[in-house]
Amino acid sequence: SAMAEGAPQLHDNIPGNVASHTELELGDLEKGFAEADLVMEKVYRTNTVHQGYIEPHSATAWWTPQGKITIWGSSQGHFPVRDLTASVLGVDESDIKVIPLEIGGGFGGKTTIYLEPVAAALSKKTGAPVKVSMSRTDVLEASGPTSGSMMKLKMGVTNEGKITAGQIELNFEAGGFPGSPVGGAAQCLFSPYDIANLRVDGYDVVDNKPKSTAYRAPGAPIGAFAVESMIDEICEKLSIDRLEFRIMNAAKEGTRRVNGVVNPPIGAIETQEAAKNHDHWSSPIEGANRGRGVATGFWMNGAGAACATANVNFNGTVNLTIGSVDVGGTRPGAAMQFAEVLGIPVESVNPQVGDTDTIGWTSMTGGSGAAFKTGWASYEAAQDVKRQMIDRAAMIWERPAEEIELVDGVFRHVSDNELSMTFAELAGEASGTGGPIVGSANLNPSGAGSAFATHIVDVEVDPDTGKVEVLRYTAVQDAGKAIHPSYVEGQIQGGAAQGIGWALNEEYYMAADGQMMNSSLLDYRMPTSLDLPMIDTVIVEVANPMHPYGVRGVGEVSIVPPLAAMANAIYDAIGVRMDTLPMNPASVRAAIASNNGD
């Protein structure tokens, strides 16, 4: 309605309430649709949802009489918090120290500032440390959810099942100020597939809602809901197996995406084939009103600047300081990559997140980039330690450094077996060979590596109430190299759980005057352990050639397939297509009634 002719204009400098227009195009769209035997068009809608992190926003600040500010808080990036707070308060960045605390979830919602400047200003006024915290109502009403959307999708396909063209108009709610994730959706929604002719128009629309911010793979789940739902419908019309269709059209190395990027080695087909070969896909689904859905998702992953410093203790342990906030296993992932270089037990590495005065500037933990960038920084810091320790061994043995090697945590001469010292033994000689050993690294790497996932879900729908029960869920994902498999599994399961909640229940209910009507966890319905089965995971490893260990980010793509997979499963169960989220009992029951002509 904010885009409708005659709608109230929210800002004088944003005519028509459209803050920006994203345009992406590939190939010849007219030619692509002309080659199609089947052309399908449909409108899809999603509503505003929140990230749902457990820990509300909170910040403590102390503005000293000397003009120095210390801030304690949890965020996804204490360096951006420092920089943004300095900008708001009009002070130098060097006058602010931000000490990162443990974070109780973020999912994109803690990538900006809310309370930090307020706490600092109040501290200056009172001359004492000040803590400011949000209630759950504050969090839901005043911190950024993700966008609601309206999408007009058109796809063309041959009778043999080859997608010839795709076109979509994306209209994303930004809330009170510009900045919806429409760009993320635009770049991701067609990317699981090799499609020669594409057009994407994305509109960032301001309206009378809370300002949106990032939510796990920002924009990608919304776009995938449209594309993957339509693919399911196309498969039915052409009588083609849903996974065979996806494999036939899957993106591969060399595929050019709509944003112009040419794919390096990727794992799209591998996740789809793993799903096809999984017993979940081949097992029978029995019983009335039960159905199975499938969907594939893509996320482009990100990186950014990262720093790491390693202090080698005389007993052979290492204190590893990194700049990335630990969201979902950053510390152990960095420690494992560090330890691998030196051949030492990971238990000997003590990872910690440094404050803004302790470690070099590091970009926020977002875009599924922490294991990639900070792991790489830790790898390089370990290489620095290795070089220094080889020099120390060469000094002790009076041999050229080129003749010293490190094998399985033991420094040794390449030809003289008498010359050998373990990592811990050599660390103990540091004082007498030049002093403490400190390795460091700073980098800003590219090549984070795209991520793909394919999910299968079984549901049962109660036709009388519209309630959807999730019976079984399997998530297949390419991790590049799973540095810490149990953490990777947890990331996959968490994203799938959030996606299921988004699909079935979550939404903002807004009154006509712009007030949120369900600003509590009693009324804003997120799934609990009672609502979900155990989510089975399959980790596929297609190495990212741009990382020393082949790492790809894993934290976000797992939320991309569930929205469409759930919709497709509901159709398979009751024969009703759901084109609007959430698919709560009332909306499912209404769709059943409409389908029956009631």
Coordinates of C-alpha atoms in Angstrom, one line a residue:
S1 CA 0.0 0.0 0.0
A2 CA 3.0 2.4 0.5
M3 CA 3.6 2.2 -3.2
A4 CA 0.0 2.8 -4.2
E5 CA -0.9 6.0 -6.1
G6 CA -1.8 8.7 -3.6
A7 CA -0.3 6.9 -0.6
P8 CA 1.0 9.2 2.1
Q9 CA 4.7 10.0 1.5
L10 CA 6.8 9.0 4.5
H11 CA 9.9 11.2 3.6
D12 CA 10.1 14.3 1.5
N13 CA 13.1 13.1 -0.3
I14 CA 11.7 9.6 -1.1
P15 CA 9.0 10.1 -3.8
G16 CA 6.5 7.3 -4.0
N17 CA 8.1 5.8 -0.9
V18 CA 10.6 3.9 -3.1
A19 CA 14.0 4.5 -1.7
S20 CA 16.0 2.6 -4.4
H21 CA 15.6 0.4 -7.4
T22 CA 17.9 -2.6 -7.9
E23 CA 18.2 -3.8 -11.5
L24 CA 19.9 -7.0 -12.6
E25 CA 19.8 -8.6 -16.0
L26 CA 21.4 -11.5 -17.9
G27 CA 21.0 -12.6 -21.4
D28 CA 17.9 -11.9 -23.6
L29 CA 14.7 -12.2 -21.6
E30 CA 12.3 -11.9 -24.6
K31 CA 14.2 -14.7 -26.4
G32 CA 14.2 -16.9 -23.3
F33 CA 10.4 -16.7 -22.8
A34 CA 9.9 -17.3 -26.6
E35 CA 11.8 -20.6 -26.2
A36 CA 9.6 -21.8 -23.4
D37 CA 6.7 -24.2 -23.8
L38 CA 5.3 -23.3 -20.4
V39 CA 5.3 -19.8 -18.9
M40 CA 4.0 -19.4 -15.4
E41 CA 3.3 -16.2 -13.5
K42 CA 2.3 -15.8 -9.9
V43 CA 2.4 -13.3 -6.9
Y44 CA 3.9 -14.3 -3.6
R45 CA 3.8 -12.5 -0.3
T46 CA 5.6 -12.7 3.0
N47 CA 5.1 -10.8 6.3
T48 CA 7.6 -9.1 8.7
V49 CA 9.4 -11.5 11.1
H50 CA 12.0 -11.0 13.8
Q51 CA 15.3 -12.7 14.2
G52 CA 14.1 -14.1 17.6
Y53 CA 17.4 -14.0 19.5
I54 CA 17.1 -15.1 23.1
E55 CA 19.1 -12.3 24.7
P56 CA 17.5 -8.8 24.5
H57 CA 19.8 -5.8 23.6
S58 CA 21.8 -4.5 26.6
A59 CA 24.7 -2.1 26.9
T60 CA 26.8 -0.7 29.8
A61 CA 28.9 2.4 29.3
W62 CA 31.3 4.4 31.5
W63 CA 32.3 7.9 30.3
T64 CA 35.3 8.8 32.5
P65 CA 36.2 12.3 33.6
Q66 CA 39.2 12.0 31.3
G67 CA 36.9 11.7 28.3
K68 CA 37.5 8.0 27.7
I69 CA 34.5 5.7 27.1
T70 CA 34.3 2.0 27.8
I71 CA 31.3 0.0 26.5
W72 CA 30.4 -3.5 27.5
G73 CA 27.9 -5.3 25.4
S74 CA 27.0 -8.2 23.1
S75 CA 26.9 -7.5 19.4
Q76 CA 28.0 -9.1 16.1
G77 CA 30.9 -6.7 15.8
H78 CA 32.4 -4.6 18.5
F79 CA 34.6 -2.6 16.0
P80 CA 31.5 -1.4 14.1
V81 CA 29.8 -0.7 17.4
R82 CA 32.8 1.5 18.4
D83 CA 32.9 3.3 15.0
L84 CA 29.1 4.0 14.9
T85 CA 29.0 5.1 18.5
A86 CA 31.9 7.5 17.9
S87 CA 30.1 8.9 14.9
V88 CA 26.8 9.5 16.9
L89 CA 28.6 11.0 19.9
G90 CA 31.0 13.1 17.9
V91 CA 34.1 11.7 19.6
D92 CA 37.3 10.0 18.3
E93 CA 37.2 6.3 17.8
S94 CA 40.4 6.1 19.8
D95 CA 38.5 7.4 22.8
I96 CA 36.1 4.4 22.9
K97 CA 37.0 0.9 24.0
V98 CA 34.3 -1.8 23.4
I99 CA 34.6 -5.0 25.4
P100 CA 32.7 -7.8 23.7
L101 CA 30.6 -10.0 26.0
E102 CA 29.1 -13.4 25.2
I103 CA 26.2 -13.1 22.7
G104 CA 22.9 -14.8 23.2
G105 CA 22.1 -14.9 19.5
G106 CA 22.1 -12.2 16.8
F107 CA 21.2 -13.7 13.4
G108 CA 21.9 -10.2 11.8
G109 CA 19.9 -8.3 14.3
K110 CA 22.9 -7.2 16.3
T111 CA 24.9 -5.7 13.5
T112 CA 24.1 -2.1 14.4
I113 CA 23.8 0.1 17.5
Y114 CA 20.7 0.9 19.5
L115 CA 21.6 1.4 23.2
E116 CA 25.3 2.1 23.2
P117 CA 25.3 5.8 22.5
V118 CA 22.4 6.3 25.0
A119 CA 24.2 4.5 27.8
A120 CA 27.3 6.5 27.1
A121 CA 25.5 9.9 27.0
L122 CA 23.7 9.0 30.3
S123 CA 27.0 8.0 31.9
K124 CA 28.5 11.4 30.9
K125 CA 25.5 13.1 32.4
T126 CA 25.5 11.2 35.7
G127 CA 29.3 10.7 36.1
A128 CA 28.8 7.0 36.7
P129 CA 28.5 3.8 34.7
V130 CA 25.1 3.3 33.2
K131 CA 23.4 0.1 31.9
V132 CA 20.5 0.2 29.5
S133 CA 18.5 -2.9 28.6
M134 CA 15.6 -3.6 26.3
S135 CA 12.5 -5.6 27.4
R136 CA 11.2 -8.2 25.0
T137 CA 8.6 -5.8 23.9
D138 CA 11.3 -3.2 23.2
V139 CA 13.2 -5.7 21.1
L140 CA 10.2 -6.6 19.0
E141 CA 8.9 -3.1 18.5
A142 CA 12.2 -1.1 18.3
S143 CA 14.9 -3.3 16.9
G144 CA 15.0 -4.3 13.3
P145 CA 13.0 -7.2 12.0
T146 CA 13.3 -8.4 8.4
S147 CA 11.1 -7.2 5.6
G148 CA 7.7 -8.2 4.5
S149 CA 7.4 -8.6 0.7
M150 CA 5.3 -8.8 -2.4
M151 CA 6.9 -10.6 -5.3
K152 CA 5.7 -11.0 -8.9
L153 CA 7.4 -14.0 -10.5
K154 CA 7.4 -15.2 -14.1
M155 CA 9.3 -18.3 -15.3
G156 CA 9.6 -20.1 -18.6
V157 CA 10.5 -23.7 -19.1
T158 CA 10.6 -26.2 -22.0
N159 CA 8.5 -29.4 -22.0
E160 CA 11.7 -31.3 -21.3
G161 CA 12.2 -29.3 -18.1
K162 CA 14.9 -26.8 -19.0
I163 CA 14.4 -23.3 -17.5
T164 CA 14.7 -20.8 -20.3
A165 CA 13.9 -17.5 -18.5
G166 CA 13.1 -16.0 -15.2
Q167 CA 11.8 -12.5 -14.3
I168 CA 10.8 -11.1 -10.9
E169 CA 9.7 -7.9 -9.3
L170 CA 10.6 -7.7 -5.7
N171 CA 8.9 -5.2 -3.4
F172 CA 10.5 -5.2 0.1
E173 CA 9.4 -3.3 3.1
A174 CA 12.3 -1.3 4.6
G175 CA 10.3 0.1 7.5
G176 CA 10.6 3.7 8.5
F177 CA 14.0 4.3 6.8
P178 CA 15.6 2.8 3.7
G179 CA 17.7 -0.4 3.9
S180 CA 15.7 -3.6 3.2
P181 CA 17.5 -6.7 2.1
V182 CA 16.1 -6.6 -1.4
G183 CA 19.6 -6.6 -2.9
G184 CA 20.4 -9.9 -1.2
A185 CA 17.2 -11.5 -2.5
A186 CA 17.9 -10.1 -6.0
Q187 CA 21.3 -11.7 -6.1
C188 CA 20.3 -15.1 -4.6
L189 CA 16.9 -16.2 -5.7
F190 CA 17.8 -17.6 -9.2
S191 CA 21.4 -18.5 -8.2
P192 CA 20.9 -22.3 -7.5
Y193 CA 20.2 -22.7 -11.2
D194 CA 21.9 -22.3 -14.6
I195 CA 19.5 -19.9 -16.3
A196 CA 20.6 -18.0 -19.4
N197 CA 18.0 -15.2 -19.4
L198 CA 17.1 -13.3 -16.3
R199 CA 15.7 -10.0 -15.1
V200 CA 15.3 -8.8 -11.5
D201 CA 13.8 -5.5 -10.4
G202 CA 14.0 -4.9 -6.7
Y203 CA 12.3 -2.0 -4.9
D204 CA 13.3 -0.8 -1.4
V205 CA 10.0 0.6 0.0
V206 CA 9.7 2.7 3.2
D207 CA 6.5 2.3 5.2
N208 CA 5.1 2.8 8.7
K209 CA 6.9 -0.2 10.4
P210 CA 10.0 -0.7 12.5
K211 CA 13.2 -0.2 10.5
S212 CA 14.3 -3.5 9.0
T213 CA 17.7 -5.0 9.4
A214 CA 19.5 -8.1 8.4
Y215 CA 18.2 -11.6 9.2
R216 CA 20.2 -14.7 8.5
A217 CA 21.0 -14.7 4.7
P218 CA 19.2 -11.4 4.3
G219 CA 16.5 -11.5 1.6
A220 CA 17.5 -14.9 0.3
P221 CA 14.8 -17.0 2.1
I222 CA 12.1 -14.6 0.9
G223 CA 13.2 -14.9 -2.8
A224 CA 13.6 -18.6 -2.6
F225 CA 10.1 -19.0 -1.3
A226 CA 8.8 -17.6 -4.6
V227 CA 11.2 -19.4 -7.0
E228 CA 11.2 -22.8 -5.2
S229 CA 7.4 -22.8 -4.9
M230 CA 7.0 -22.1 -8.6
I231 CA 9.5 -24.8 -9.5
D232 CA 7.4 -27.2 -7.5
E233 CA 4.3 -26.2 -9.5
I234 CA 6.2 -26.5 -12.8
C235 CA 7.4 -30.0 -11.9
E236 CA 3.8 -31.0 -11.3
K237 CA 2.6 -29.6 -14.6
L238 CA 5.4 -31.3 -16.5
S239 CA 5.3 -34.5 -14.5
I240 CA 9.0 -34.3 -13.8
D241 CA 10.5 -35.5 -10.5
R242 CA 11.2 -32.5 -8.3
L243 CA 14.8 -33.3 -7.5
E244 CA 15.6 -34.5 -11.0
F245 CA 14.3 -31.1 -12.3
R246 CA 16.6 -29.2 -9.9
I247 CA 19.6 -31.4 -10.8
M248 CA 18.9 -30.9 -14.5
N249 CA 18.9 -27.1 -14.1
A250 CA 21.5 -26.8 -11.3
A251 CA 24.2 -24.2 -11.3
K252 CA 27.7 -25.5 -11.7
E253 CA 31.3 -24.2 -12.0
G254 CA 31.3 -21.7 -14.8
T255 CA 27.6 -20.7 -14.5
R256 CA 27.1 -17.0 -14.7
R257 CA 24.7 -15.6 -12.0
V258 CA 22.4 -12.7 -12.6
N259 CA 24.8 -10.3 -10.9
G260 CA 27.5 -11.2 -13.4
V261 CA 29.6 -13.4 -11.1
V262 CA 30.9 -16.6 -12.7
N263 CA 30.8 -19.6 -10.3
P264 CA 34.0 -21.2 -9.1
P265 CA 33.7 -24.8 -7.9
I266 CA 30.4 -25.0 -6.0
G267 CA 28.2 -27.7 -4.4
A268 CA 24.7 -27.1 -5.8
I269 CA 24.4 -30.4 -7.6
E270 CA 26.2 -32.3 -4.9
T271 CA 23.6 -31.3 -2.3
Q272 CA 20.7 -32.1 -4.6
E273 CA 22.2 -35.5 -5.4
A274 CA 22.8 -36.2 -1.8
A275 CA 19.2 -35.4 -1.0
K276 CA 18.0 -37.6 -3.9
N277 CA 20.1 -40.5 -2.6
H278 CA 19.0 -40.0 1.0
D279 CA 16.6 -42.6 2.4
H280 CA 14.2 -39.7 3.4
W281 CA 13.5 -39.0 -0.3
S282 CA 13.0 -42.6 -1.2
S283 CA 11.0 -43.8 1.8
P284 CA 7.2 -44.0 1.5
I285 CA 5.1 -41.4 3.1
E286 CA 1.9 -43.0 4.3
G287 CA -1.3 -41.7 5.9
A288 CA -4.0 -39.2 5.0
N289 CA -3.1 -35.5 4.6
R290 CA 0.6 -36.2 4.7
G291 CA 3.0 -34.7 2.2
R292 CA 6.7 -34.2 1.3
G293 CA 8.4 -31.1 0.1
V294 CA 11.8 -30.2 -1.2
A295 CA 13.6 -26.9 -1.9
T296 CA 17.1 -25.7 -2.7
G297 CA 18.7 -22.5 -1.4
F298 CA 21.7 -20.3 -2.1
W299 CA 23.7 -17.8 -0.1
M300 CA 26.6 -15.9 -1.4
N301 CA 28.6 -15.7 1.8
G302 CA 30.8 -12.8 2.8
A303 CA 34.2 -12.0 4.4
G304 CA 35.9 -8.8 5.4
A305 CA 38.9 -7.7 7.4
A306 CA 40.2 -10.0 10.2
C307 CA 43.1 -10.0 12.6
A308 CA 44.6 -12.7 14.9
T309 CA 47.4 -12.6 17.4
A310 CA 49.0 -15.7 19.0
N311 CA 51.2 -15.6 22.2
V312 CA 53.2 -18.8 22.6
N313 CA 53.6 -19.7 26.3
F314 CA 56.8 -21.3 27.6
N315 CA 54.8 -24.6 28.3
G316 CA 53.8 -24.9 24.7
T317 CA 50.2 -23.6 25.1
V318 CA 49.1 -20.7 23.0
N319 CA 46.8 -17.8 23.7
L320 CA 45.0 -17.0 20.5
T321 CA 43.3 -13.6 20.3
I322 CA 40.9 -12.9 17.5
G323 CA 38.7 -10.0 16.5
S324 CA 35.6 -11.8 15.4
V325 CA 32.7 -12.1 17.9
D326 CA 32.0 -15.8 18.6
V327 CA 28.6 -16.5 17.1
G328 CA 28.2 -20.2 16.8
G329 CA 31.7 -21.5 17.2
T330 CA 34.1 -18.9 15.9
R331 CA 36.6 -19.5 18.7
P332 CA 37.0 -23.3 18.4
G333 CA 37.0 -23.0 14.6
A334 CA 39.8 -20.5 14.7
A335 CA 41.7 -22.6 17.3
M336 CA 41.4 -25.7 15.2
Q337 CA 42.7 -24.0 12.0
F338 CA 45.6 -22.5 14.1
A339 CA 46.5 -25.9 15.7
E340 CA 46.4 -27.7 12.3
V341 CA 49.2 -25.6 10.9
L342 CA 51.5 -26.4 13.9
G343 CA 50.4 -30.0 14.5
I344 CA 49.6 -29.4 18.1
P345 CA 46.5 -30.5 20.0
V346 CA 43.6 -28.0 19.7
E347 CA 43.4 -28.3 23.5
S348 CA 46.7 -26.4 23.7
V349 CA 45.2 -23.4 22.1
N350 CA 43.2 -21.0 24.2
P351 CA 41.1 -18.8 21.9
Q352 CA 39.6 -15.5 23.1
V353 CA 37.9 -12.5 21.5
G354 CA 39.9 -9.3 22.1
D355 CA 38.5 -5.9 22.8
T356 CA 38.9 -3.0 20.4
D357 CA 42.2 -1.9 22.2
T358 CA 43.6 -5.4 22.1
I359 CA 43.3 -6.7 18.6
G360 CA 43.3 -5.1 15.1
W361 CA 40.2 -3.9 13.4
T362 CA 38.0 -6.8 12.4
S363 CA 34.7 -6.6 10.5
M364 CA 31.5 -7.8 12.0
T365 CA 30.6 -11.5 12.4
G366 CA 28.0 -11.7 9.6
G367 CA 27.6 -13.0 6.1
S368 CA 28.8 -16.5 7.3
G369 CA 32.3 -15.1 7.1
A370 CA 33.9 -15.6 10.5
A371 CA 35.2 -19.2 10.1
F372 CA 36.5 -18.2 6.6
K373 CA 38.2 -14.9 7.4
T374 CA 39.2 -15.3 11.1
G375 CA 40.1 -18.9 10.5
W376 CA 42.4 -17.8 7.7
A377 CA 43.9 -15.0 9.9
S378 CA 44.5 -17.7 12.6
Y379 CA 46.1 -19.9 9.9
E380 CA 48.4 -17.1 8.9
A381 CA 49.2 -16.2 12.5
A382 CA 50.2 -19.9 13.0
Q383 CA 52.4 -19.7 9.9
D384 CA 54.1 -16.7 11.5
V385 CA 54.7 -18.7 14.7
K386 CA 56.0 -21.6 12.7
R387 CA 58.5 -19.3 10.8
Q388 CA 59.7 -17.8 14.1
M389 CA 60.1 -21.2 15.8
I390 CA 62.0 -22.6 12.9
D391 CA 64.4 -19.7 13.2
R392 CA 64.8 -20.5 16.9
A393 CA 65.5 -24.1 16.2
A394 CA 68.0 -23.1 13.6
M395 CA 69.7 -20.9 16.1
I396 CA 69.9 -23.6 18.7
W397 CA 71.2 -26.2 16.3
E398 CA 73.3 -23.8 14.3
R399 CA 71.8 -25.0 11.1
P400 CA 70.2 -23.1 8.2
A401 CA 66.5 -22.5 8.7
E402 CA 65.8 -24.0 5.3
E403 CA 66.9 -27.4 6.7
I404 CA 64.4 -27.4 9.5
E405 CA 60.9 -28.8 9.1
L406 CA 57.8 -29.1 11.3
V407 CA 56.0 -32.5 11.2
D408 CA 53.1 -33.4 13.5
G409 CA 54.1 -30.9 16.1
V410 CA 57.8 -31.8 16.1
F411 CA 60.6 -29.6 14.7
R412 CA 63.4 -31.6 13.2
H413 CA 66.3 -31.4 10.9
V414 CA 65.6 -32.8 7.4
S415 CA 68.6 -35.2 7.6
D416 CA 70.0 -35.3 11.1
N417 CA 67.6 -37.4 13.3
E418 CA 69.4 -36.3 16.4
L419 CA 68.1 -32.8 16.0
S420 CA 64.5 -32.9 17.1
M421 CA 62.3 -30.9 19.5
T422 CA 58.6 -30.9 20.2
F423 CA 56.6 -27.7 19.9
A424 CA 56.4 -27.5 23.7
E425 CA 60.1 -28.1 24.1
L426 CA 61.1 -25.4 21.7
A427 CA 58.6 -23.0 23.2
G428 CA 60.4 -23.6 26.5
E429 CA 63.6 -22.3 25.0
A430 CA 62.0 -19.0 23.9
S431 CA 63.6 -16.8 26.6
G432 CA 67.1 -17.9 25.8
T433 CA 66.7 -17.6 22.0
G434 CA 65.3 -14.1 21.6
G435 CA 62.4 -13.7 23.9
P436 CA 58.6 -14.4 23.6
I437 CA 57.2 -15.7 20.4
V438 CA 54.2 -13.8 19.1
G439 CA 52.6 -14.5 15.8
S440 CA 50.1 -12.2 14.1
A441 CA 48.2 -11.8 11.0
N442 CA 45.9 -9.2 9.4
L443 CA 44.1 -9.8 6.1
N444 CA 41.0 -8.9 4.0
P445 CA 40.4 -12.0 2.0
S446 CA 38.1 -12.5 -1.0
G447 CA 36.7 -15.7 -2.3
A448 CA 34.4 -16.6 0.7
G449 CA 32.7 -19.3 -1.5
S450 CA 29.0 -19.6 -2.1
A451 CA 26.9 -22.0 -0.1
F452 CA 24.1 -24.3 -1.2
A453 CA 21.6 -26.4 0.7
T454 CA 18.7 -28.8 -0.2
H455 CA 16.1 -29.6 2.4
I456 CA 13.4 -32.4 2.5
V457 CA 10.4 -32.2 4.8
D458 CA 7.4 -34.3 5.6
V459 CA 4.3 -32.8 7.1
E460 CA 0.8 -33.7 8.2
V461 CA -2.0 -31.2 7.9
D462 CA -5.2 -31.3 9.9
P463 CA -7.8 -30.2 7.4
D464 CA -10.3 -29.2 10.1
T465 CA -8.0 -26.8 11.9
G466 CA -5.3 -26.1 9.4
K467 CA -2.5 -27.0 11.8
V468 CA 0.7 -28.3 10.2
E469 CA 2.8 -30.8 12.0
V470 CA 6.4 -31.4 10.9
L471 CA 7.0 -35.1 10.9
R472 CA 10.5 -35.4 9.5
Y473 CA 13.2 -33.0 8.3
T474 CA 16.5 -33.5 6.5
A475 CA 18.9 -30.7 5.7
V476 CA 21.8 -31.3 3.2
Q477 CA 24.4 -28.6 3.0
D478 CA 27.8 -28.0 1.4
A479 CA 30.2 -26.8 4.0
G480 CA 33.4 -26.8 1.9
K481 CA 35.3 -28.3 4.8
A482 CA 33.5 -28.9 8.1
I483 CA 36.2 -27.7 10.5
H484 CA 34.1 -28.6 13.5
P485 CA 31.3 -30.9 12.3
S486 CA 29.1 -30.8 15.4
Y487 CA 29.1 -27.0 15.3
V488 CA 28.3 -27.1 11.5
E489 CA 25.4 -29.5 12.3
G490 CA 24.1 -27.1 14.9
Q491 CA 24.2 -24.2 12.5
I492 CA 22.3 -26.2 10.0
Q493 CA 19.7 -27.3 12.5
G494 CA 19.3 -23.8 13.9
G495 CA 18.7 -22.2 10.5
A496 CA 16.2 -24.9 9.6
A497 CA 14.3 -24.4 12.8
Q498 CA 14.1 -20.6 12.3
G499 CA 12.9 -21.2 8.7
I500 CA 10.2 -23.5 9.8
G501 CA 9.0 -20.9 12.3
W502 CA 9.0 -18.3 9.6
A503 CA 7.1 -20.5 7.3
L504 CA 4.4 -21.6 9.8
N505 CA 3.7 -19.0 12.5
E506 CA 5.8 -15.9 12.8
E507 CA 4.6 -12.5 11.7
Y508 CA 4.2 -9.0 12.9
Y509 CA 0.5 -8.0 13.5
M510 CA 0.3 -4.3 13.0
A511 CA -2.6 -2.0 14.0
A512 CA -3.8 0.7 11.6
D513 CA -2.0 3.3 13.6
G514 CA 1.4 1.4 13.2
Q515 CA 1.5 -0.2 16.7
M516 CA 2.6 -3.8 17.0
M517 CA -0.1 -5.9 18.5
N518 CA 1.9 -9.1 19.3
S519 CA 5.0 -7.8 21.0
S520 CA 5.6 -10.6 23.4
L521 CA 6.8 -14.2 23.0
L522 CA 3.3 -15.3 24.1
D523 CA 1.8 -13.7 21.0
Y524 CA 4.8 -13.7 18.6
R525 CA 4.9 -17.4 18.0
M526 CA 8.3 -19.0 17.6
P527 CA 8.7 -22.8 17.4
T528 CA 9.9 -24.6 20.5
S529 CA 11.3 -28.1 20.9
L530 CA 7.8 -29.4 21.2
D531 CA 7.0 -28.2 17.7
L532 CA 9.9 -29.8 15.8
P533 CA 11.3 -33.2 15.2
M534 CA 15.1 -33.9 15.4
I535 CA 16.5 -32.2 12.2
D536 CA 18.7 -34.7 10.4
T537 CA 21.8 -33.2 8.7
V538 CA 24.0 -34.3 5.8
I539 CA 27.2 -32.4 5.4
V540 CA 28.6 -32.3 1.8
E541 CA 32.2 -31.1 1.4
V542 CA 33.0 -29.4 -1.9
A543 CA 36.2 -27.6 -1.1
N544 CA 36.4 -23.8 -1.5
P545 CA 39.6 -23.4 -3.6
M546 CA 40.1 -19.8 -2.2
H547 CA 40.6 -20.9 1.4
P548 CA 43.7 -22.8 2.8
Y549 CA 41.4 -25.6 4.2
G550 CA 38.5 -25.3 1.7
V551 CA 36.2 -23.6 4.2
R552 CA 32.8 -22.1 3.2
G553 CA 30.5 -20.2 5.5
V554 CA 27.7 -22.4 6.9
G555 CA 25.7 -20.2 9.2
E556 CA 23.1 -18.7 6.9
V557 CA 22.1 -20.8 3.8
S558 CA 20.3 -23.3 6.1
I559 CA 17.4 -20.8 6.6
V560 CA 16.9 -20.4 2.8
P561 CA 15.1 -23.6 1.7
P562 CA 12.6 -24.2 4.6
L563 CA 10.0 -21.6 3.6
A564 CA 9.4 -23.1 0.2
A565 CA 10.0 -26.7 1.3
M566 CA 7.2 -26.3 3.9
A567 CA 4.8 -24.8 1.3
N568 CA 5.6 -27.6 -1.1
A569 CA 5.0 -30.2 1.5
I570 CA 1.7 -28.7 2.5
Y571 CA 0.6 -28.8 -1.2
D572 CA 1.7 -32.4 -1.4
A573 CA -0.4 -33.2 1.7
I574 CA -3.7 -31.4 0.9
G575 CA -3.4 -30.2 -2.7
V576 CA -3.6 -26.5 -1.8
R577 CA -0.9 -24.0 -3.0
M578 CA 0.2 -21.6 -0.3
D579 CA 1.5 -18.3 -1.8
T580 CA 1.5 -16.2 1.4
L581 CA 3.5 -16.5 4.6
P582 CA 3.0 -17.5 7.3
M583 CA 1.1 -20.7 6.7
N584 CA -0.5 -20.7 10.2
P585 CA -3.6 -22.7 11.0
A586 CA -6.0 -19.9 10.1
S587 CA -4.4 -19.2 6.7
V588 CA -4.2 -22.9 5.8
R589 CA -7.8 -23.5 6.8
A590 CA -8.9 -20.5 4.7
A591 CA -6.9 -21.8 1.7
I592 CA -8.6 -25.2 2.1
A593 CA -12.0 -23.6 2.3
S594 CA -11.3 -21.5 -0.8
N595 CA -10.0 -24.5 -2.7
N596 CA -13.2 -26.3 -1.8
G597 CA -15.3 -23.4 -2.9
D598 CA -16.6 -22.7 0.6

